[in-house]
Coordinates of C-alpha atoms and ligand atoms in Angstrom, one line a residue:
M23 CA 9.6 -20.2 -10.0
L24 CA 8.4 -16.9 -9.6
D25 CA 8.7 -14.7 -12.4
L26 CA 7.1 -11.5 -13.3
T27 CA 8.9 -11.5 -16.5
G28 CA 7.1 -8.9 -19.0
K29 CA 4.6 -8.0 -16.5
N30 CA 4.0 -4.4 -15.8
A31 CA 3.6 -2.8 -12.6
L32 CA 3.0 0.2 -11.2
V33 CA 3.9 0.4 -7.3
T34 CA 2.3 3.9 -5.4
G35 CA 3.6 4.5 -2.3
I36 CA 7.3 4.9 -2.0
A37 CA 8.9 8.4 0.9
N38 CA 12.0 6.4 1.5
N39 CA 14.2 3.7 1.2
R40 CA 12.2 2.5 4.5
S41 CA 9.0 2.8 2.6
I42 CA 7.3 -1.0 2.8
A43 CA 6.2 0.1 -1.3
W44 CA 9.7 0.9 -1.7
G45 CA 10.3 -3.5 -0.7
I46 CA 8.0 -4.3 -2.5
A47 CA 8.9 -2.6 -5.7
Q48 CA 12.5 -4.1 -5.3
Q49 CA 10.9 -7.5 -5.1
L50 CA 9.2 -7.1 -7.9
H51 CA 11.6 -5.2 -10.0
K52 CA 13.9 -8.5 -9.6
A53 CA 11.5 -11.1 -10.1
G54 CA 11.7 -9.5 -13.9
A55 CA 8.8 -6.4 -13.9
N56 CA 9.2 -3.8 -15.8
L57 CA 8.3 -1.1 -13.2
G58 CA 6.4 2.2 -13.0
V59 CA 7.0 4.1 -9.6
T60 CA 4.1 6.9 -8.7
F61 CA 5.2 10.1 -5.8
L62 CA 3.2 12.4 -3.8
P63 CA 4.5 15.5 -5.7
D64 CA 4.7 18.4 -2.9
D65 CA 5.6 22.5 -3.7
K66 CA 9.4 22.5 -4.1
G67 CA 9.7 19.0 -5.5
R68 CA 11.4 17.6 -2.6
F69 CA 10.1 13.8 -2.7
E70 CA 10.3 13.9 -6.7
K71 CA 14.2 14.5 -6.5
K72 CA 14.2 12.2 -3.7
V73 CA 12.2 9.3 -4.2
G74 CA 13.2 9.2 -8.1
D75 CA 16.6 9.1 -6.5
L76 CA 16.0 6.2 -4.6
V77 CA 14.2 4.3 -7.4
E78 CA 17.2 4.9 -10.1
P79 CA 19.1 2.0 -10.0
L80 CA 15.3 -0.5 -10.9
Q81 CA 15.0 2.1 -14.0
P82 CA 11.5 2.2 -13.8
S83 CA 10.2 3.3 -17.3
I84 CA 7.0 5.5 -16.0
F85 CA 7.6 7.9 -13.6
V86 CA 4.8 10.2 -12.3
P87 CA 3.2 12.4 -9.8
C88 CA 0.3 11.2 -8.1
N89 CA -1.4 12.9 -5.1
V90 CA -4.6 10.2 -5.0
Q91 CA -6.9 13.2 -3.9
D92 CA -6.9 14.8 -7.0
D93 CA -8.5 13.4 -10.5
D94 CA -6.8 15.1 -12.9
Q95 CA -3.5 12.8 -11.3
I96 CA -4.4 10.0 -11.6
A97 CA -5.7 10.3 -15.1
G98 CA -2.4 11.7 -16.0
T99 CA -1.0 8.4 -14.5
F100 CA -2.8 6.1 -16.1
Q101 CA -3.1 7.9 -19.7
A102 CA 1.3 7.2 -19.3
I103 CA 0.7 4.0 -18.7
A104 CA -1.7 3.6 -21.8
D105 CA 0.9 5.3 -24.0
Q106 CA 3.7 4.1 -23.2
W107 CA 3.0 0.4 -22.1
G108 CA -1.4 0.3 -23.7
K109 CA -1.5 -2.7 -21.1
L110 CA -1.3 -3.2 -16.8
D111 CA -0.9 -6.3 -15.5
I112 CA -0.1 -5.2 -11.6
L113 CA -1.3 -2.4 -9.9
I114 CA 0.2 -1.5 -5.7
H115 CA -1.8 0.4 -3.6
C116 CA 0.6 0.9 -0.6
L117 CA -0.4 4.1 1.0
A118 CA -2.6 5.5 3.3
F119 CA -2.9 9.0 5.9
A120 CA -4.9 10.4 8.6
H121 CA -4.4 14.1 10.6
K122 CA -1.1 13.3 13.0
E123 CA -4.1 14.6 15.2
D124 CA -6.3 12.3 15.2
L125 CA -4.1 9.4 15.4
T126 CA -4.1 10.1 19.3
G127 CA -6.8 10.4 21.8
D128 CA -10.5 9.9 21.9
F129 CA -11.7 8.1 18.5
S130 CA -14.7 10.0 19.2
A131 CA -13.7 13.9 18.9
T132 CA -12.5 12.6 15.3
G133 CA -14.2 15.5 13.3
R134 CA -16.0 15.2 10.1
D135 CA -13.6 16.6 7.7
S136 CA -10.9 14.2 9.4
F137 CA -12.7 11.2 9.0
K138 CA -13.9 12.2 5.4
T139 CA -9.8 13.3 4.5
A140 CA -8.7 9.7 6.3
L141 CA -11.2 7.4 4.7
E142 CA -10.6 9.5 1.3
I143 CA -6.7 9.0 1.2
S144 CA -6.5 5.7 2.5
S145 CA -9.9 3.3 1.5
Y146 CA -11.4 5.7 -1.7
S147 CA -8.2 5.4 -3.5
L148 CA -8.6 2.0 -3.7
P149 CA -11.5 1.5 -6.0
R150 CA -10.8 4.9 -7.8
L151 CA -6.9 3.2 -8.9
A152 CA -9.0 0.6 -9.3
Q153 CA -11.0 2.4 -11.9
A154 CA -8.5 3.7 -14.3
A155 CA -6.7 -0.1 -13.8
K156 CA -9.7 -2.2 -15.1
P157 CA -10.1 -0.8 -18.8
L158 CA -5.6 -1.4 -19.2
M159 CA -5.8 -4.6 -17.5
S160 CA -7.1 -6.0 -20.3
E161 CA -5.1 -9.5 -20.1
G162 CA -5.8 -9.9 -16.5
G163 CA -4.2 -8.5 -13.7
A164 CA -3.4 -8.5 -10.5
I165 CA -4.3 -5.0 -7.7
L166 CA -2.6 -5.5 -4.2
T167 CA -2.9 -3.0 -1.1
L168 CA -1.8 -2.6 1.6
T169 CA -3.9 -3.1 5.7
Y170 CA -2.7 -3.4 9.8
L171 CA -4.5 -6.0 12.3
G172 CA -6.3 -2.2 13.5
S173 CA -9.0 -2.6 11.2
V174 CA -10.2 -5.8 12.8
K175 CA -9.4 -5.8 16.6
V176 CA -8.8 -1.8 18.3
T177 CA -5.4 -1.4 18.3
P178 CA -4.0 2.0 20.7
N179 CA -4.2 5.3 18.8
Y180 CA -5.2 3.7 15.1
N181 CA -8.2 5.2 15.8
V182 CA -9.4 6.5 12.6
M183 CA -7.1 4.4 10.9
G184 CA -8.5 1.6 12.1
V185 CA -11.7 2.6 10.3
A186 CA -10.0 3.5 6.7
K187 CA -8.9 -0.3 7.1
A188 CA -11.6 -1.6 7.3
A189 CA -13.3 0.1 5.0
L190 CA -10.5 -0.7 2.6
E191 CA -10.0 -5.1 2.9
S192 CA -14.3 -4.3 2.2
S193 CA -13.9 -2.7 -0.7
V194 CA -11.1 -6.2 -1.6
R195 CA -13.7 -8.3 -1.4
Y196 CA -16.0 -6.2 -3.7
L197 CA -13.5 -4.6 -6.2
A198 CA -12.8 -8.7 -6.1
A199 CA -15.8 -9.6 -7.5
E200 CA -16.2 -7.3 -9.7
L201 CA -13.3 -7.9 -11.5
G202 CA -12.6 -11.1 -11.3
P203 CA -14.7 -12.0 -14.1
Q204 CA -12.3 -10.4 -16.6
N205 CA -9.1 -12.6 -14.2
I206 CA -8.0 -9.6 -12.3
R207 CA -7.2 -9.9 -8.5
V208 CA -7.3 -8.0 -6.0
N209 CA -5.6 -8.9 -2.5
A210 CA -4.6 -7.1 0.9
I211 CA -1.6 -8.2 2.7
S212 CA -1.8 -7.3 6.4
A213 CA 1.4 -6.5 7.8
G214 CA 3.4 -6.3 11.0
P215 CA 4.7 -3.1 12.6
I216 CA 8.2 -2.0 10.4
R217 CA 9.8 1.1 11.3
T218 CA 8.7 3.2 8.3
L219 CA 7.7 7.3 7.8
A220 CA 4.2 6.5 8.6
S221 CA 4.3 3.7 12.0
S222 CA 8.0 6.0 13.2
A223 CA 5.2 9.6 13.0
I224 CA 3.2 7.8 15.9
G225 CA 4.3 8.2 20.1
G226 CA 5.2 4.5 21.2
I227 CA 5.3 2.6 18.3
L228 CA 8.9 0.9 19.7
D229 CA 7.2 -0.1 22.5
M230 CA 4.5 -1.7 20.0
I231 CA 7.2 -3.0 18.4
R232 CA 8.4 -4.5 21.2
H233 CA 4.9 -6.5 22.0
V234 CA 4.8 -7.8 19.1
E235 CA 8.3 -9.4 19.1
A236 CA 7.5 -10.2 22.3
T237 CA 4.7 -12.3 21.4
A238 CA 4.6 -13.1 18.1
P239 CA 5.3 -17.1 16.7
L240 CA 8.4 -16.1 15.3
G241 CA 9.4 -13.9 18.2
R242 CA 9.8 -11.0 15.6
T243 CA 8.1 -8.8 13.6
V244 CA 8.4 -8.1 9.8
T245 CA 10.8 -6.8 6.9
Q246 CA 10.0 -4.5 3.6
T247 CA 11.6 -7.7 1.9
E248 CA 9.1 -10.0 3.6
V249 CA 6.1 -7.9 2.7
G250 CA 7.8 -7.7 -1.1
N251 CA 8.2 -11.5 -1.5
A252 CA 5.0 -12.1 -0.4
A253 CA 3.8 -9.6 -2.3
A254 CA 5.9 -10.4 -5.9
F255 CA 3.8 -14.1 -5.2
L256 CA 0.9 -12.5 -4.5
C257 CA 0.6 -11.0 -8.1
S258 CA 2.6 -13.3 -9.6
D259 CA 0.6 -16.3 -11.5
L260 CA 1.8 -18.4 -8.5
A261 CA -1.4 -17.5 -6.7
S262 CA -4.0 -17.7 -9.8
G263 CA -6.4 -19.0 -7.6
I264 CA -6.6 -16.4 -4.7
T265 CA -8.6 -13.8 -4.8
G266 CA -9.8 -11.4 -2.5
Q267 CA -8.4 -12.4 0.3
V268 CA -6.8 -10.2 3.7
I269 CA -3.0 -12.6 3.7
Y270 CA -1.6 -11.5 7.5
V271 CA 2.3 -11.6 7.0
D272 CA 3.4 -10.7 10.8
A273 CA 5.1 -13.3 11.8
G274 CA 2.2 -15.0 13.2
Y275 CA 1.2 -12.8 16.0
E276 CA -2.6 -12.6 14.8
I277 CA -3.3 -16.1 15.6
M278 CA -2.2 -15.5 18.8
G279 CA -5.0 -14.8 22.2
L280 CA -3.0 -14.8 25.4
Ligands
NAD326 P1 5.2 5.4 4.1 O1 5.0 6.2 4.7 O2 6.6 4.5 3.8 O3 4.3 5.1 3.0 C1 2.8 6.0 3.3 C2 2.9 6.6 1.4 O4 1.5 7.2 1.3 C3 3.9 7.7 1.4 O5 4.1 7.2 0.4 C4 2.7 9.1 1.0 O6 3.4 9.8 0.2 C5 1.7 8.3 0.4 N1 0.7 8.9 0.5 C6 -0.4 9.7 1.4 N2 -0.9 10.9 1.3 C7 -0.9 10.3 -0.1 C8 -1.7 11.1 -0.7 N3 -2.6 11.6 -1.1 N4 -1.5 10.8 -2.2 C9 -0.9 10.0 -2.8 N5 0.4 9.1 -2.1 C10 0.0 9.0 -0.1 O7 5.1 3.9 5.7 P2 4.2 2.8 5.1 O8 4.5 2.6 6.2 O9 4.7 2.3 3.9 O10 2.7 2.9 4.4 C11 3.0 2.1 3.7 C12 1.3 1.3 3.8 O11 1.7 0.2 4.5 C13 0.0 1.9 4.1 O12 -1.6 1.8 3.7 C14 -0.1 1.9 5.4 O13 -1.1 1.5 6.3 C15 0.7 0.2 5.5 N6 1.3 -0.7 6.9 C16 2.1 -0.1 7.5 C17 3.1 -0.9 8.7 C18 3.5 -0.3 9.2 O14 3.9 -0.4 10.8 N7 4.3 0.6 8.5 C19 1.9 -2.1 9.2 C20 1.2 -2.2 8.2 C21 0.7 -1.6 7.3
IMJ327 C1 -0.4 4.4 13.5 C2 -1.0 4.9 14.7 C3 -1.1 3.9 15.4 C4 -0.5 3.0 15.7 C5 0.0 2.2 14.6 C6 0.1 3.1 13.6 N1 0.3 1.3 14.9 C7 1.1 0.8 13.1 C8 0.6 1.5 12.7 C9 0.6 0.2 15.4 C10 1.7 -0.3 13.3 C11 1.4 2.4 11.3 N2 0.2 2.5 10.2 C12 -0.2 0.5 10.5 C13 -0.5 3.3 9.5 O1 -1.4 2.6 9.1 C14 0.0 3.9 9.9 C15 -0.6 5.5 8.6 C16 -0.2 6.9 9.2 C17 0.7 7.6 9.6 C18 0.6 8.6 9.8 C19 1.6 9.2 10.7 C20 2.2 11.0 10.4 C21 0.3 11.6 9.9 N3 -0.7 11.0 9.4 C22 -0.5 9.5 9.1 N4 -1.4 9.1 8.7 C23 -1.5 8.0 8.6 O2 0.7 12.7 9.7

């Protein structure tokens, strides 16, 4: 039985009710986990209010700002966990960012600073958060990130995000090797295309989803709940033998050739 009772889980990357992180948070809660939630702060406090209202039914015992570009906010997040929980069991990394102009046109046109920003937020943040989580995962733990097929296959307009996801997936393997002796497992879910804030901002996403629906063995794409269920499994003791892996939750699309 999937049981996360008594486990403390920190979920990053909830922006609204379409976020994959929201699907994951709901399934972790359903399995009995005690939740902590981070939000990306903005000047007017809009995200704090929006995300705070959304997650209220899940009664997170920690709710803190965490922009992964800000070392003080990362320190504050893990200090709150140390103070209130004493230990962490599950870390969900569910965030990405590239400048919108870099998600269209020629990949070779990606600027130096744009490349750095995409890799800093979308890739470097995983080892950075893992480093902060490591001392708190004293009884072992599970770290999970979200990736996309564009890391290994060329996908129109994914461009610098594809490179960032390749670095992210490689980071999963290096972290799994480092943290395995401490019984901390590190995995990634490669999700099929889902309509969220991050994907809907991309031109042509609906056509891409239709292509997946026409090609995938299951004849459809996946939902946030399906990704959430796979996440709950990977973070549970049922997956105690799985680490360093990229698991496709994509209705089978990845296996198809022609
Ligand atoms: P989303 O827009 O709901 O989530 C992206 C999150 O990243 C937001 O909550 C945003 O606040 C956060 N974020 C951006 N910059 C940040 C920063 N500097 N510090 C902290 N947080 C920051 O979209 P989503 O589709 O749910 O994306 C979540 C993850 O899933 C991403 O890693 C994305 O690449 C991945 N993914 C999405 C799809 C898809 O089709 N939607 C498919 C595969 C993988
Ligand atoms: C993103 C770009 C191009 C093709 C894409 C995507 N496909 C899918 C996505 C086919 C599924 C969504 N995805 C997997 C992402 O990782 C998106 C990341 C992202 C999205 C935005 C949009 C708004 C913005 N910056 C972004 N940075 C990263 O300003």
